[in-house]
CSV table of C-alpha atoms in Angstrom, one decimal:
chain,number,residue,atom,x,y,z
A,1466,UNK,CA,46.2,22.4,21.1
A,1467,UNK,CA,46.6,21.0,17.6
A,1468,UNK,CA,47.7,17.4,18.7
A,1469,UNK,CA,44.4,17.7,21.0
A,1470,UNK,CA,42.2,18.7,18.0
A,1471,UNK,CA,43.6,16.1,15.8
A,1472,UNK,CA,43.0,13.4,18.5
A,1473,UNK,CA,39.4,14.5,19.4
A,1474,UNK,CA,39.1,14.2,15.3
A,1475,UNK,CA,40.4,10.9,15.1
A,1476,UNK,CA,37.9,10.0,17.7
A,1477,UNK,CA,34.8,11.7,16.7
A,1478,UNK,CA,34.8,10.8,13.1
A,1479,UNK,CA,34.3,6.9,13.5
A,1480,UNK,CA,32.0,7.6,16.1
A,1481,UNK,CA,29.7,9.6,13.4
A,1482,UNK,CA,30.0,7.2,10.7
A,1483,UNK,CA,29.2,4.5,12.9
A,1484,UNK,CA,26.2,6.0,14.1
A,1485,UNK,CA,25.4,7.0,10.0
A,1486,UNK,CA,26.1,3.0,9.1
A,1487,UNK,CA,23.3,2.3,11.8
A,1488,UNK,CA,20.9,4.9,10.8
A,1489,UNK,CA,21.0,3.5,7.1
A,1490,UNK,CA,23.9,2.7,5.4
A,1491,UNK,CA,25.7,5.1,2.8
A,1492,UNK,CA,26.4,8.5,4.7
A,1493,UNK,CA,23.1,10.9,3.8
A,1494,UNK,CA,21.4,8.0,2.1
A,1495,UNK,CA,17.6,7.9,2.2
A,1496,UNK,CA,15.3,4.7,2.8
A,1497,UNK,CA,13.4,4.2,-0.1
A,1498,UNK,CA,10.1,3.0,0.0
A,1499,UNK,CA,7.6,1.3,-2.9
A,1500,UNK,CA,4.3,1.1,-2.0
A,1501,UNK,CA,0.7,1.5,-2.9
A,1502,UNK,CA,-1.2,4.6,-4.3
A,1503,UNK,CA,-4.0,3.7,-1.3
A,1504,UNK,CA,-1.3,4.1,1.5
A,1505,UNK,CA,-0.6,7.5,0.0
A,1506,UNK,CA,-4.2,8.6,-1.2
A,1507,UNK,CA,-5.5,7.8,2.0
A,1508,UNK,CA,-2.8,10.0,4.0
A,1509,UNK,CA,-1.3,7.0,6.0
A,1510,UNK,CA,2.2,7.5,5.2
A,1511,UNK,CA,1.9,11.4,5.8
A,1512,UNK,CA,0.5,10.2,9.2
A,1513,UNK,CA,3.3,7.6,10.0
A,1514,UNK,CA,6.5,8.3,8.4
A,1515,UNK,CA,7.1,11.5,10.5
A,1516,UNK,CA,7.4,9.1,13.6
A,1517,UNK,CA,9.9,6.7,12.2
A,1518,UNK,CA,12.2,9.5,10.9
A,1519,UNK,CA,11.8,11.0,14.5
A,1520,UNK,CA,13.0,7.5,16.2
A,1521,UNK,CA,15.5,6.6,13.7
A,1522,UNK,CA,16.7,9.8,11.5
A,1523,UNK,CA,16.1,8.3,8.5
A,1524,UNK,CA,14.3,10.0,5.7
A,1525,UNK,CA,12.1,8.1,3.8
A,1526,UNK,CA,11.3,8.9,0.0
A,1527,UNK,CA,8.1,7.1,-1.1
A,1528,UNK,CA,7.3,5.9,-4.4
A,1529,UNK,CA,3.5,5.2,-4.9
A,1530,UNK,CA,2.7,3.2,-7.2
A,1531,UNK,CA,0.7,-0.1,-7.9
A,1532,UNK,CA,1.9,-3.4,-6.2
A,1533,UNK,CA,2.5,-4.9,-9.3
A,1534,UNK,CA,4.8,-1.7,-10.2
A,1535,UNK,CA,6.4,-2.0,-6.3
A,1536,UNK,CA,7.4,-5.4,-6.5
A,1537,UNK,CA,9.0,-4.9,-10.1
A,1538,UNK,CA,11.1,-1.8,-8.2
A,1539,UNK,CA,12.1,-4.4,-5.8
A,1540,UNK,CA,13.0,-7.3,-8.3
A,1541,UNK,CA,15.2,-4.4,-10.0
A,1542,UNK,CA,16.9,-2.8,-7.0
A,1543,UNK,CA,15.4,0.5,-7.3
A,1544,UNK,CA,13.3,0.3,-3.9
A,1545,UNK,CA,14.8,-0.9,-0.2
A,1546,UNK,CA,11.4,-2.1,1.0
A,1547,UNK,CA,8.2,-2.6,0.0
A,1548,UNK,CA,4.6,-1.9,1.6
A,1549,UNK,CA,2.3,-3.9,-0.7
A,1550,UNK,CA,-0.8,-5.7,-0.9
A,1551,UNK,CA,-1.3,-8.8,-3.0
A,1552,UNK,CA,0.0,-11.4,-0.6
A,1553,UNK,CA,0.3,-14.4,-3.1
A,1554,UNK,CA,2.4,-12.2,-5.2
A,1555,UNK,CA,4.6,-11.3,-2.4
A,1556,UNK,CA,4.9,-14.7,-1.0
A,1557,UNK,CA,6.3,-15.5,-4.7
A,1558,UNK,CA,8.5,-12.3,-4.4
A,1559,UNK,CA,9.9,-13.9,-1.4
A,1560,UNK,CA,10.1,-17.4,-2.3
A,1561,UNK,CA,12.3,-16.5,-5.9
A,1562,UNK,CA,14.7,-14.7,-3.6
A,1563,UNK,CA,13.6,-11.0,-4.0
A,1564,UNK,CA,12.9,-10.4,-0.7
A,1565,UNK,CA,14.6,-11.7,2.4
A,1566,UNK,CA,11.2,-12.1,4.4
A,1567,UNK,CA,7.4,-11.0,4.5
A,1568,UNK,CA,5.2,-10.0,7.5
A,1569,UNK,CA,1.5,-8.8,7.9
A,1570,UNK,CA,1.1,-5.2,8.7
A,1571,UNK,CA,-2.6,-4.2,8.7
A,1572,UNK,CA,-5.6,-4.9,6.3
A,1573,UNK,CA,-8.8,-3.1,5.3
A,1574,UNK,CA,-11.3,-4.1,2.9
A,1575,UNK,CA,-12.3,-3.5,-0.8
A,1576,UNK,CA,-16.1,-2.0,-1.5
A,1577,UNK,CA,-17.9,-1.5,-4.5
A,1578,UNK,CA,-19.2,2.0,-5.2
A,1579,UNK,CA,-21.4,3.6,-7.7
A,1580,UNK,CA,-23.7,6.4,-8.7
A,1581,UNK,CA,-27.0,6.7,-7.0
A,1582,UNK,CA,-29.0,5.5,-9.7
A,1583,UNK,CA,-27.7,2.2,-9.5
A,1584,UNK,CA,-28.2,1.1,-12.9
A,1585,UNK,CA,-27.0,-2.3,-12.4
A,1586,UNK,CA,-29.4,-2.6,-9.1
A,1587,UNK,CA,-26.5,-4.2,-6.6
A,1588,UNK,CA,-26.8,-1.6,-3.8
A,1589,UNK,CA,-27.2,-3.6,-0.6
A,1590,UNK,CA,-25.7,-7.0,-2.2
A,1591,UNK,CA,-23.1,-9.0,0.0
A,1592,UNK,CA,-22.2,-11.3,-2.6
A,1593,UNK,CA,-19.4,-9.4,-5.0
A,1594,UNK,CA,-19.6,-12.1,-7.7
A,1595,UNK,CA,-23.1,-11.3,-7.8
A,1596,UNK,CA,-22.9,-7.8,-8.1
A,1597,UNK,CA,-20.2,-7.9,-10.8
A,1598,UNK,CA,-22.3,-10.6,-12.5
A,1599,UNK,CA,-25.2,-7.7,-12.5
A,1600,UNK,CA,-22.9,-5.0,-13.8
A,1601,UNK,CA,-21.7,-7.0,-16.6
A,1602,UNK,CA,-25.1,-8.2,-17.7
A,1603,UNK,CA,-26.3,-4.6,-17.5
A,1604,UNK,CA,-23.3,-3.6,-19.5
A,1605,UNK,CA,-23.3,-0.3,-16.4
A,1606,UNK,CA,-20.4,1.4,-16.7
A,1607,UNK,CA,-17.3,-0.3,-14.8
A,1608,UNK,CA,-14.0,1.7,-13.9
A,1609,UNK,CA,-10.8,-0.2,-13.7
A,1610,UNK,CA,-7.5,0.8,-12.9
A,1611,UNK,CA,-6.0,-1.6,-15.3
A,1612,UNK,CA,-2.6,-1.1,-13.7
A,1613,UNK,CA,-1.7,-4.5,-12.1
A,1614,UNK,CA,-1.9,-2.8,-8.7
A,1615,UNK,CA,-3.3,-4.8,-5.7
A,1616,UNK,CA,-6.5,-3.5,-6.4
A,1617,UNK,CA,-6.6,-4.3,-10.2
A,1618,UNK,CA,-5.3,-8.1,-9.1
A,1619,UNK,CA,-8.4,-8.5,-6.7
A,1620,UNK,CA,-10.7,-7.1,-9.4
A,1621,UNK,CA,-9.0,-9.7,-12.4
A,1622,UNK,CA,-9.4,-12.6,-9.8
A,1623,UNK,CA,-13.1,-11.9,-9.3
A,1624,UNK,CA,-14.0,-11.6,-12.8
A,1625,UNK,CA,-11.8,-14.4,-13.7
A,1626,UNK,CA,-13.7,-16.6,-11.3
A,1627,UNK,CA,-17.0,-15.9,-13.0
A,1628,UNK,CA,-15.4,-16.3,-16.6
A,1629,UNK,CA,-16.6,-13.2,-17.8
A,1630,UNK,CA,-15.6,-11.5,-21.2
A,1631,UNK,CA,-14.8,-7.8,-20.6
A,1632,UNK,CA,-15.7,-6.4,-23.6
A,1633,UNK,CA,-17.6,-3.4,-25.0
A,1634,UNK,CA,-17.8,0.3,-23.7
A,1635,UNK,CA,-19.0,-0.3,-20.7
A,1636,UNK,CA,-15.5,-1.6,-19.2
A,1637,UNK,CA,-13.0,1.2,-18.5
A,1638,UNK,CA,-9.4,0.9,-18.2
A,1639,UNK,CA,-7.7,4.0,-17.5
A,1640,UNK,CA,-4.3,2.4,-16.1
A,1641,UNK,CA,-4.1,5.2,-13.1
A,1642,UNK,CA,-3.5,5.1,-9.2
A,1643,UNK,CA,-6.4,4.6,-7.1
A,1644,UNK,CA,-7.0,8.5,-6.5
A,1645,UNK,CA,-6.7,9.3,-10.0
A,1646,UNK,CA,-9.2,6.1,-10.9
A,1647,UNK,CA,-11.6,7.3,-8.4
A,1648,UNK,CA,-11.8,10.8,-9.8
A,1649,UNK,CA,-12.4,9.2,-13.3
A,1650,UNK,CA,-15.1,6.8,-12.1
A,1651,UNK,CA,-17.0,9.6,-10.0
A,1652,UNK,CA,-16.5,11.9,-13.7
A,1653,UNK,CA,-18.2,8.9,-15.4
A,1654,UNK,CA,-20.7,8.0,-12.8
A,1655,UNK,CA,-19.5,4.6,-12.9
A,1656,UNK,CA,-19.0,1.3,-10.7
A,1657,UNK,CA,-15.4,0.9,-9.1
A,1658,UNK,CA,-13.7,-1.2,-6.9
A,1659,UNK,CA,-11.9,0.4,-4.5
A,1660,UNK,CA,-10.1,0.2,-0.8
A,1661,UNK,CA,-12.2,1.8,1.8
A,1662,UNK,CA,-9.4,4.0,3.4
A,1663,UNK,CA,-9.1,5.5,0.0
A,1664,UNK,CA,-12.9,6.3,-0.2
A,1665,UNK,CA,-13.1,7.5,3.2
A,1666,UNK,CA,-10.4,9.9,2.7
A,1667,UNK,CA,-11.9,11.3,-0.6
A,1668,UNK,CA,-15.7,11.0,-0.2
A,1669,UNK,CA,-16.4,14.3,0.6
A,1670,UNK,CA,-15.1,15.3,-2.7
A,1671,UNK,CA,-17.0,12.6,-4.9
A,1672,UNK,CA,-20.9,11.5,-5.3
A,1673,UNK,CA,-20.1,7.8,-5.6
A,1674,UNK,CA,-22.0,5.6,-2.8
A,1675,UNK,CA,-21.2,2.4,-1.5
A,1676,UNK,CA,-23.1,-0.3,-2.9
A,1677,UNK,CA,-21.6,-3.5,-2.0
A,1678,UNK,CA,-19.4,-4.1,1.2
A,1679,UNK,CA,-19.0,-7.5,3.8
A,1680,UNK,CA,-18.0,-10.1,1.4
A,1681,UNK,CA,-14.7,-12.0,2.9
A,1682,UNK,CA,-13.2,-12.0,-0.8
A,1683,UNK,CA,-13.0,-8.3,-0.4
A,1684,UNK,CA,-10.5,-8.7,2.4
A,1685,UNK,CA,-7.4,-6.3,1.6
A,1686,UNK,CA,-4.4,-7.6,3.4
A,1687,UNK,CA,-0.9,-5.8,3.4
A,1688,UNK,CA,2.4,-6.8,3.8
A,1689,UNK,CA,5.9,-5.2,4.3
A,1690,UNK,CA,9.3,-6.9,2.5
A,1691,UNK,CA,12.7,-5.8,2.7
A,1692,UNK,CA,14.2,-6.0,-0.7
A,1693,UNK,CA,17.2,-8.6,-0.6
A,1694,UNK,CA,20.5,-6.8,-0.7
A,1695,UNK,CA,21.8,-10.1,-2.2
A,1696,UNK,CA,20.5,-9.4,-5.2
A,1697,UNK,CA,21.5,-5.9,-5.9
A,1698,UNK,CA,24.4,-3.7,-4.7
A,1699,UNK,CA,23.6,-0.4,-2.6
A,1700,UNK,CA,20.1,-1.7,-1.3
A,1701,UNK,CA,19.7,0.2,2.3
A,1702,UNK,CA,19.7,-3.2,4.0
A,1703,UNK,CA,19.7,-1.6,7.7
A,1704,UNK,CA,17.6,0.8,7.1
A,1705,UNK,CA,15.1,-1.4,5.6
A,1706,UNK,CA,15.2,-3.8,8.6
A,1707,UNK,CA,15.1,-1.1,11.0
A,1708,UNK,CA,11.9,0.4,8.9
A,1709,UNK,CA,10.3,-3.4,9.4
A,1710,UNK,CA,10.8,-3.5,13.0
A,1711,UNK,CA,9.0,-0.3,13.3
A,1712,UNK,CA,6.4,-1.2,11.3
A,1713,UNK,CA,5.2,-4.2,13.1
A,1714,UNK,CA,6.3,-3.0,16.7
A,1715,UNK,CA,3.6,-2.1,19.1
A,1716,UNK,CA,4.1,1.7,18.5
A,1717,UNK,CA,3.4,1.6,14.9
A,1718,UNK,CA,0.6,-0.7,15.2
A,1719,UNK,CA,-1.0,1.4,17.8
A,1720,UNK,CA,-0.7,4.6,15.6
A,1721,UNK,CA,-2.5,2.6,12.5
A,1722,UNK,CA,-5.4,1.4,14.7
A,1723,UNK,CA,-5.6,5.3,15.7
A,1724,UNK,CA,-5.4,6.5,12.0
A,1725,UNK,CA,-8.8,7.7,10.8
A,1726,UNK,CA,-10.9,7.3,14.1
A,1727,UNK,CA,-11.2,11.0,15.1
A,1728,UNK,CA,-12.0,12.3,11.6
A,1729,UNK,CA,-14.3,9.1,10.1
A,1730,UNK,CA,-15.2,7.6,13.5
A,1731,UNK,CA,-13.4,4.2,12.4
A,1732,UNK,CA,-9.8,3.0,11.6
A,1733,UNK,CA,-8.8,3.2,7.8
A,1734,UNK,CA,-6.6,0.2,8.6
A,1735,UNK,CA,-6.8,-2.5,11.0
A,1736,UNK,CA,-3.2,-3.6,12.6
A,1737,UNK,CA,-2.3,-7.2,12.4
A,1738,UNK,CA,1.0,-7.7,12.6
A,1739,UNK,CA,2.1,-11.0,14.3
A,1740,UNK,CA,-1.3,-12.0,14.7
């Protein structure tokens, strides 16, 4: 009996450990995903990640911060995989050797929202630069995330293209995530650049309305990047690779395309992996 039990144990333990390694590295180790607040505030991750865990057994720990902070976490080895939305910075992250590859995952768009009174007179414009110019000229309250996130980077790029001096009480930087910044903008009845997904997910609780949309400058592309395990010990390389492969798979892409349709009558994100 004892000899039989020992043989069974010797056979099973390597199989179990091998299975654990395949599912993501060290026994019991979770996958750390650094991502934007918009993917969390919109509800996308709560919707998607259970499917990934069901398929792989891998539990995902989400750290939702601005894209700049997420990239910095990757540089320091504090995350295994990134899901972010500032493509030039993402490409540099990979080129500098901090990430092994980058894949498009999905996109939506940014919009400008503001109070119904519209003190800058921008409602209905299709030119985001003109809208920004009018807001600055009127010194109407504009609330900025001010956190080096993908949304903040997009906003800064538009202001920089116009050489606008952002000085005065009208320009309010809050250093918060998208959901919190939206709440502050609503309280102050100010204008705000926001991703459409977060706005639609939270519009029932605010009074701000869509003012400007449709400009090609407002495209909001998301990418996924596994952190380079050669840079840091302990990176969950296999778990990160499995997450990337799943996220760009037909199954996950179809799930992304369905998210929001039932509740809002439109997808909150449009899948475009490999396109």
